[in-house]
Amino acid sequence: MQRHIFTVTLCYCFAAKPRLVEPVTMTLLENSQIHISLCLERFYPKDIEIKWYMEGSQNGISSPSTQKPTERNDQTFNVTSDFSVSGSFFAKPHNKVLVEWKHESLDAPGCRSWSWRDFPWRPVMEDIIIPKLEAGKEAALSCKISGYFPDSLFVQWIKKEKGNESEIKLPTREYAIPCVKSNEEKDKTFTRVTRLTFTPHPERDRGAEFICRVTHPTLEEPIEKRTRPLDISSRPVMEDIMIPKLEAGKEVALSCNISGYFPDSLSVQWIKKQKGNESEIKLLTWGYKGRYSKSDEETDKTFSGVARLTFTPCPERDRGAEFICRVTHPTLEEPMEKRMGPLGG
């Protein structure tokens, strides 16, 4: 009896849905072009249709660069589709780019869209730099903003006065905001340093808070940085030493008015130089008594006081001597002083 052997080949047909690889790669190119690279993976069968659209003021289908699907080890496929668009297309907030893919495994086409809010180039703000602020000396607060695209940044400086929650929008007559342009970086994003220039005034600015607020097409809400309440330093002002009528054996006081300083960190030193001797004698004892009487805070938020040196003149000791009132303060790089003398007999 003859046997017949039959070989049967079974074909299993299946469909695998394309998976979108996240995140979608977006790159900035020359001339403000945006390159979008979309990757779909693990789909079967091989045939897939991808279309790109520009929705808004320039509706239409573009001509993307779609590579041929590549086969994986598991016999499914991957494909990459590239698309470039001018950044200026998104100048209108409702414009968007949309991509759609059709595959027999899908009941409805897959899609993805991008507007400015979906792009990664959002501005990053650094802390506001506060220089040493001194009353009457022009200064500038500065804030660096980087990593943004497009170059459509709006910066608003705001002041909040001490004890008042209302916001004062700047510039005003006292506060200026120099106009500066953004700089393009190697990665095609932009950077800007914004400045607020003003001449600090103790009564107006001490304790005030300043805000740098930024809006950009990629942001749903503005972002901001704030300063701490400002300290405004003021240099002390010294008047000439006041010399009363001196009589041997009768106690007197030299005095020097010092005003207009902040913070309240003043140090006073009385010094004597003997006739014919350049060496300085710091007057802590030896019959000389130094005292500093500080007043309360003035209406302009500065401090003032009177430095006094009390002693009983002695002709042999004091005739021809010179007296110095020397002041140190955080606002001073070097001590300041007033001199008097030489004393008569």
Tab-separated table of C-alpha atoms in Angstrom:
chain	number	residue	atom	x	y	z
A	1	MET	CA	0.000	0.000	0.000
A	2	GLN	CA	1.504	3.294	-1.091
A	3	ARG	CA	1.617	6.143	1.375
A	4	HIS	CA	1.196	9.800	0.354
A	5	ILE	CA	2.769	12.542	2.494
A	6	PHE	CA	1.241	16.021	2.340
A	7	THR	CA	2.944	19.160	3.694
A	8	VAL	CA	0.577	21.878	4.894
A	9	THR	CA	1.871	25.437	5.459
A	10	LEU	CA	-0.223	27.453	7.888
A	11	CYS	CA	-0.129	31.275	7.633
A	12	TYR	CA	-0.979	33.161	10.799
A	13	CYS	CA	-2.104	36.679	9.946
A	14	PHE	CA	-2.045	39.336	12.684
A	15	ALA	CA	-1.984	43.109	12.929
A	16	ALA	CA	0.038	45.120	15.457
A	17	LYS	CA	-0.829	48.732	16.217
A	18	PRO	CA	1.875	51.378	15.757
A	19	ARG	CA	3.188	52.878	18.998
A	20	LEU	CA	4.266	56.504	19.169
A	21	VAL	CA	7.735	56.872	20.683
A	22	GLU	CA	7.746	59.597	23.342
A	23	PRO	CA	9.020	62.185	23.630
A	24	VAL	CA	8.845	63.314	20.027
A	25	THR	CA	12.217	64.785	19.020
A	26	MET	CA	12.151	68.521	18.274
A	27	THR	CA	15.196	70.491	17.154
A	28	LEU	CA	15.817	74.130	16.285
A	29	LEU	CA	17.563	74.745	12.964
A	30	GLU	CA	18.924	77.773	11.130
A	31	ASN	CA	16.584	80.646	10.251
A	32	SER	CA	14.145	79.773	13.065
A	33	GLN	CA	13.141	76.472	11.474
A	34	ILE	CA	11.665	73.801	13.752
A	35	HIS	CA	12.424	70.167	12.920
A	36	ILE	CA	10.033	67.512	14.247
A	37	SER	CA	10.987	63.831	14.076
A	38	LEU	CA	8.187	61.342	14.737
A	39	CYS	CA	8.891	57.639	15.320
A	40	LEU	CA	6.246	54.888	15.182
A	41	GLU	CA	7.297	51.399	16.221
A	42	ARG	CA	6.218	47.747	16.517
A	43	PHE	CA	3.490	47.809	13.872
A	44	TYR	CA	2.487	45.094	11.398
A	45	PRO	CA	1.915	44.813	8.503
A	46	LYS	CA	4.476	47.055	6.881
A	47	ASP	CA	2.224	49.457	4.985
A	48	ILE	CA	1.517	52.705	6.834
A	49	GLU	CA	0.420	56.180	5.688
A	50	ILE	CA	1.631	59.347	7.426
A	51	LYS	CA	0.461	62.871	6.611
A	52	TRP	CA	1.399	66.228	8.109
A	53	TYR	CA	-0.892	69.262	8.194
A	54	MET	CA	-0.485	72.932	9.021
A	55	GLU	CA	-3.662	74.196	10.638
A	56	GLY	CA	-4.326	77.920	10.822
A	57	SER	CA	-3.379	80.650	8.396
A	58	GLN	CA	-1.584	78.225	6.050
A	59	ASN	CA	-3.850	75.177	5.882
A	60	GLY	CA	-2.626	72.359	3.711
A	61	ILE	CA	-0.745	69.093	3.509
A	62	SER	CA	3.014	69.308	3.503
A	63	SER	CA	5.642	67.056	1.965
A	64	PRO	CA	7.383	65.386	4.901
A	65	SER	CA	10.431	63.201	4.698
A	66	THR	CA	9.183	59.729	5.626
A	67	GLN	CA	11.692	56.904	5.704
A	68	LYS	CA	10.857	53.395	4.583
A	69	PRO	CA	9.746	51.139	7.441
A	70	THR	CA	12.537	49.013	8.876
A	71	GLU	CA	11.922	45.458	10.056
A	72	ARG	CA	12.653	44.449	13.627
A	73	ASN	CA	13.777	41.065	14.925
A	74	ASP	CA	10.209	40.265	15.948
A	75	GLN	CA	9.078	40.882	12.328
A	76	THR	CA	7.224	44.094	13.240
A	77	PHE	CA	8.253	47.440	11.770
A	78	ASN	CA	9.471	50.893	12.781
A	79	VAL	CA	9.232	54.099	10.760
A	80	THR	CA	10.431	57.691	11.199
A	81	SER	CA	8.763	60.730	9.653
A	82	ASP	CA	10.439	64.159	9.655
A	83	PHE	CA	8.842	67.552	9.238
A	84	SER	CA	10.170	71.127	9.296
A	85	VAL	CA	8.202	74.334	9.766
A	86	SER	CA	9.147	77.972	10.158
A	87	GLY	CA	8.846	79.289	13.686
A	88	SER	CA	7.041	82.329	12.313
A	89	PHE	CA	4.090	80.057	11.469
A	90	PHE	CA	3.272	79.983	15.177
A	91	ALA	CA	3.161	83.761	15.523
A	92	LYS	CA	-0.619	83.375	15.659
A	93	PRO	CA	-1.500	81.453	18.839
A	94	HIS	CA	-4.144	79.226	17.216
A	95	ASN	CA	-1.836	77.904	14.481
A	96	LYS	CA	-0.674	74.336	14.932
A	97	VAL	CA	1.063	71.451	13.185
A	98	LEU	CA	-0.750	68.110	13.079
A	99	VAL	CA	0.437	64.654	12.033
A	100	GLU	CA	-1.870	61.759	11.224
A	101	TRP	CA	-1.075	58.100	10.582
A	102	LYS	CA	-3.292	55.380	9.125
A	103	HIS	CA	-2.738	51.647	9.522
A	104	GLU	CA	-4.979	48.635	9.034
A	105	SER	CA	-4.672	47.788	12.729
A	106	LEU	CA	-6.326	51.066	13.711
A	107	ASP	CA	-10.076	51.683	13.808
A	108	ALA	CA	-9.382	55.427	13.489
A	109	PRO	CA	-6.237	57.278	12.414
A	110	GLY	CA	-3.701	58.110	15.102
A	111	CYS	CA	-2.776	61.755	15.448
A	112	ARG	CA	-0.696	64.258	17.361
A	113	SER	CA	-0.600	68.065	17.190
A	114	TRP	CA	1.671	70.856	18.414
A	115	SER	CA	1.153	74.517	19.142
A	116	TRP	CA	3.621	76.825	20.936
A	117	ARG	CA	2.414	75.539	24.297
A	118	ASP	CA	3.620	72.049	23.376
A	119	PHE	CA	7.197	73.014	22.575
A	120	PRO	CA	10.002	72.523	25.112
A	121	TRP	CA	11.793	75.872	24.760
A	122	ARG	CA	10.288	77.639	27.745
A	123	PRO	CA	12.119	80.533	29.414
A	124	VAL	CA	14.196	79.766	32.503
A	125	MET	CA	14.702	82.608	34.984
A	126	GLU	CA	17.664	82.993	37.304
A	127	ASP	CA	17.391	84.796	40.633
A	128	ILE	CA	17.445	88.590	40.499
A	129	ILE	CA	20.935	89.933	41.184
A	130	ILE	CA	20.910	92.731	43.760
A	131	PRO	CA	24.067	94.860	43.936
A	132	LYS	CA	25.087	96.800	47.013
A	133	LEU	CA	22.457	99.532	47.189
A	134	GLU	CA	23.496	102.929	48.453
A	135	ALA	CA	21.267	105.972	48.751
A	136	GLY	CA	21.879	108.486	45.980
A	137	LYS	CA	24.074	106.140	43.937
A	138	GLU	CA	22.562	104.695	40.734
A	139	ALA	CA	22.193	100.924	40.736
A	140	ALA	CA	20.650	98.187	38.606
A	141	LEU	CA	18.769	95.030	39.493
A	142	SER	CA	19.288	92.360	36.832
A	143	CYS	CA	17.695	89.052	35.873
A	144	LYS	CA	18.931	86.545	33.284
A	145	ILE	CA	16.335	84.697	31.207
A	146	SER	CA	17.441	81.871	28.907
A	147	GLY	CA	16.440	78.791	26.928
A	148	TYR	CA	13.412	80.242	25.151
A	149	PHE	CA	12.148	80.150	21.577
A	150	PRO	CA	10.746	82.061	19.760
A	151	ASP	CA	12.222	85.463	20.524
A	152	SER	CA	8.865	86.760	21.747
A	153	LEU	CA	9.605	87.501	25.371
A	154	PHE	CA	7.708	90.141	27.354
A	155	VAL	CA	9.270	91.330	30.608
A	156	GLN	CA	7.475	93.373	33.260
A	157	TRP	CA	9.192	94.858	36.328
A	158	ILE	CA	6.942	95.483	39.320
A	159	LYS	CA	7.413	97.155	42.697
A	160	LYS	CA	5.616	96.349	45.944
A	161	GLU	CA	6.191	98.902	48.671
A	162	LYS	CA	6.718	97.903	52.279
A	163	GLY	CA	3.399	97.167	53.980
A	164	ASN	CA	1.439	97.490	50.731
A	165	GLU	CA	0.331	94.523	48.637
A	166	SER	CA	-0.652	96.574	45.580
A	167	GLU	CA	1.637	96.291	42.557
A	168	ILE	CA	3.252	99.285	40.874
A	169	LYS	CA	4.107	98.573	37.246
A	170	LEU	CA	7.428	99.974	36.095
A	171	PRO	CA	8.970	101.974	34.449
A	172	THR	CA	8.035	105.241	36.112
A	173	ARG	CA	9.890	108.523	36.386
A	174	GLU	CA	12.177	107.090	39.080
A	175	TYR	CA	12.724	103.648	37.526
A	176	ALA	CA	14.048	102.885	34.039
A	177	ILE	CA	14.194	99.647	32.053
A	178	PRO	CA	16.884	99.837	29.344
A	179	CYS	CA	15.829	98.284	26.044
A	180	VAL	CA	17.908	95.179	25.309
A	181	LYS	CA	17.773	92.559	22.564
A	182	SER	CA	17.905	88.813	23.002
A	183	ASN	CA	21.052	86.904	22.050
A	184	GLU	CA	20.823	83.706	20.020
A	185	GLU	CA	22.734	80.795	21.559
A	186	LYS	CA	24.442	77.849	19.837
A	187	ASP	CA	21.367	75.674	20.375
A	188	LYS	CA	19.257	78.364	18.606
A	189	THR	CA	17.395	79.328	21.772
A	190	PHE	CA	17.544	82.882	23.093
A	191	THR	CA	18.945	84.586	26.186
A	192	ARG	CA	18.313	88.041	27.592
A	193	VAL	CA	19.472	89.962	30.652
A	194	THR	CA	16.878	92.499	31.736
A	195	ARG	CA	17.768	95.373	34.070
A	196	LEU	CA	15.916	97.833	36.257
A	197	THR	CA	17.957	100.968	36.931
A	198	PHE	CA	17.191	103.518	39.622
A	199	THR	CA	18.791	105.735	42.226
A	200	PRO	CA	17.850	104.257	45.613
A	201	HIS	CA	16.087	106.521	48.063
A	202	PRO	CA	15.778	105.307	51.680
A	203	GLU	CA	12.276	106.609	52.303
A	204	ARG	CA	10.938	105.324	48.982
A	205	ASP	CA	12.789	102.047	48.488
A	206	ARG	CA	13.847	100.607	51.832
A	207	GLY	CA	11.843	97.452	52.516
A	208	ALA	CA	10.341	97.415	49.015
A	209	GLU	CA	10.141	94.200	47.004
A	210	PHE	CA	10.788	94.053	43.258
A	211	ILE	CA	9.381	91.460	40.871
A	212	CYS	CA	10.552	90.482	37.388
A	213	ARG	CA	7.622	88.844	35.578
A	214	VAL	CA	7.911	87.090	32.209
A	215	THR	CA	5.326	86.044	29.638
A	216	HIS	CA	6.073	83.933	26.544
A	217	PRO	CA	4.019	81.991	23.953
A	218	THR	CA	5.158	78.673	25.481
A	219	LEU	CA	3.798	79.593	28.930
A	220	GLU	CA	0.212	79.182	30.070
A	221	GLU	CA	0.865	81.529	33.002
A	222	PRO	CA	3.588	84.149	33.565
A	223	ILE	CA	6.637	83.147	35.599
A	224	GLU	CA	8.492	85.472	37.946
A	225	LYS	CA	11.364	86.052	40.348
A	226	ARG	CA	11.252	88.309	43.414
A	227	THR	CA	13.826	90.155	45.452
A	228	ARG	CA	13.921	90.135	49.218
A	229	PRO	CA	12.845	93.408	50.885
A	230	LEU	CA	15.605	95.831	49.930
A	231	ASP	CA	18.140	97.308	52.307
A	232	ILE	CA	19.286	100.750	51.190
A	233	SER	CA	22.598	101.804	52.694
A	234	SER	CA	23.336	105.475	53.353
A	235	ARG	CA	26.749	106.972	53.995
A	236	PRO	CA	27.237	109.035	57.140
A	237	VAL	CA	27.674	112.787	56.817
A	238	MET	CA	30.027	114.455	59.303
A	239	GLU	CA	29.890	118.099	60.279
A	240	ASP	CA	32.931	120.023	61.500
A	241	ILE	CA	33.936	119.464	65.099
A	242	MET	CA	32.406	122.084	67.360
A	243	ILE	CA	34.937	123.642	69.748
A	244	PRO	CA	33.697	125.449	72.833
A	245	LYS	CA	35.696	128.070	74.709
A	246	LEU	CA	38.543	126.222	76.387
A	247	GLU	CA	39.731	127.097	79.894
A	248	ALA	CA	42.373	125.262	81.844
A	249	GLY	CA	40.841	123.213	84.630
A	250	LYS	CA	37.252	123.574	83.373
A	251	GLU	CA	35.582	120.505	81.822
A	252	VAL	CA	34.526	120.923	78.184
A	253	ALA	CA	33.198	118.747	75.371
A	254	LEU	CA	34.176	118.657	71.723
A	255	SER	CA	31.238	117.525	69.589
A	256	CYS	CA	30.662	116.293	66.040
A	257	ASN	CA	27.251	115.802	64.448
A	258	ILE	CA	26.927	112.675	62.273
A	259	SER	CA	23.781	112.073	60.227
A	260	GLY	CA	22.125	110.330	57.299
A	261	TYR	CA	23.513	106.804	57.750
A	262	PHE	CA	21.999	103.344	57.407
A	263	PRO	CA	22.289	100.666	58.665
A	264	ASP	CA	22.621	101.534	62.331
A	265	SER	CA	26.175	100.188	62.552
A	266	LEU	CA	28.350	103.223	63.210
A	267	SER	CA	31.624	103.194	65.136
A	268	VAL	CA	33.273	106.392	66.449
A	269	GLN	CA	36.895	106.762	67.565
A	270	TRP	CA	38.434	109.922	69.080
A	271	ILE	CA	42.155	110.362	68.431
A	272	LYS	CA	44.747	112.851	69.658
A	273	LYS	CA	48.005	113.924	68.020
A	274	GLN	CA	50.461	115.720	70.272
A	275	LYS	CA	52.232	118.839	69.073
A	276	GLY	CA	55.318	117.897	67.087
A	277	ASN	CA	54.420	114.189	67.099
A	278	GLU	CA	52.690	112.415	64.183
A	279	SER	CA	51.801	109.293	66.154
A	280	GLU	CA	48.130	108.847	67.018
A	281	ILE	CA	46.843	108.337	70.543
A	282	LYS	CA	43.489	106.596	70.779
A	283	LEU	CA	41.557	108.343	73.513
A	284	LEU	CA	40.070	105.660	75.704
A	285	THR	CA	41.430	106.765	79.098
A	286	TRP	CA	43.939	109.360	80.283
A	287	GLY	CA	41.289	111.819	81.312
A	288	TYR	CA	39.344	111.755	78.036
A	289	LYS	CA	35.848	110.390	77.828
A	290	GLY	CA	34.234	109.612	74.477
A	291	ARG	CA	30.498	109.181	74.068
A	292	TYR	CA	28.140	108.771	71.157
A	293	SER	CA	24.480	109.716	71.550
A	294	LYS	CA	22.287	108.215	68.817
A	295	SER	CA	18.885	109.640	67.965
A	296	ASP	CA	15.860	107.649	66.855
A	297	GLU	CA	15.279	106.787	63.201
A	298	GLU	CA	14.713	109.910	61.106
A	299	THR	CA	11.748	110.451	58.786
A	300	ASP	CA	13.929	109.459	55.823
A	301	LYS	CA	14.675	106.119	57.568
A	302	THR	CA	18.305	107.035	58.330
A	303	PHE	CA	20.030	107.522	61.675
A	304	SER	CA	21.943	110.394	63.229
A	305	GLY	CA	23.799	111.184	66.420
A	306	VAL	CA	26.366	113.334	68.188
A	307	ALA	CA	29.888	112.201	69.061
A	308	ARG	CA	31.363	113.954	72.120
A	309	LEU	CA	34.785	114.009	73.693
A	310	THR	CA	34.742	115.287	77.263
A	311	PHE	CA	37.918	116.314	79.072
A	312	THR	CA	39.399	118.964	81.334
A	313	PRO	CA	42.012	120.951	79.376
A	314	CYS	CA	45.536	120.940	80.751
A	315	PRO	CA	47.965	123.448	79.156
A	316	GLU	CA	51.013	121.178	79.393
A	317	ARG	CA	49.147	118.200	77.956
A	318	ASP	CA	46.804	119.744	75.398
A	319	ARG	CA	48.312	122.988	74.094
A	320	GLY	CA	49.060	122.611	70.368
A	321	ALA	CA	47.394	119.174	70.181
A	322	GLU	CA	45.143	118.108	67.312
A	323	PHE	CA	41.943	116.097	67.846
A	324	ILE	CA	40.361	113.756	65.299
A	325	CYS	CA	36.874	112.237	65.208
A	326	ARG	CA	37.054	109.104	63.024
A	327	VAL	CA	34.032	107.135	61.842
A	328	THR	CA	33.677	103.646	60.333
A	329	HIS	CA	30.501	102.332	58.704
A	330	PRO	CA	29.584	99.426	56.348
A	331	THR	CA	29.070	101.889	53.483
A	332	LEU	CA	32.637	103.209	53.744
A	333	GLU	CA	35.634	101.551	52.133
A	334	GLU	CA	37.895	103.712	54.303
A	335	PRO	CA	37.078	105.501	57.585
A	336	MET	CA	36.039	109.133	57.328
A	337	GLU	CA	37.096	111.809	59.791
A	338	LYS	CA	37.027	115.417	60.898
A	339	ARG	CA	39.988	117.209	62.490
A	340	MET	CA	40.352	120.226	64.719
A	341	GLY	CA	43.253	122.113	66.254
A	342	PRO	CA	45.903	122.679	67.114
A	343	LEU	CA	44.468	123.886	70.404
A	344	GLY	CA	45.451	127.279	71.759
A	345	GLY	CA	46.623	127.870	75.245
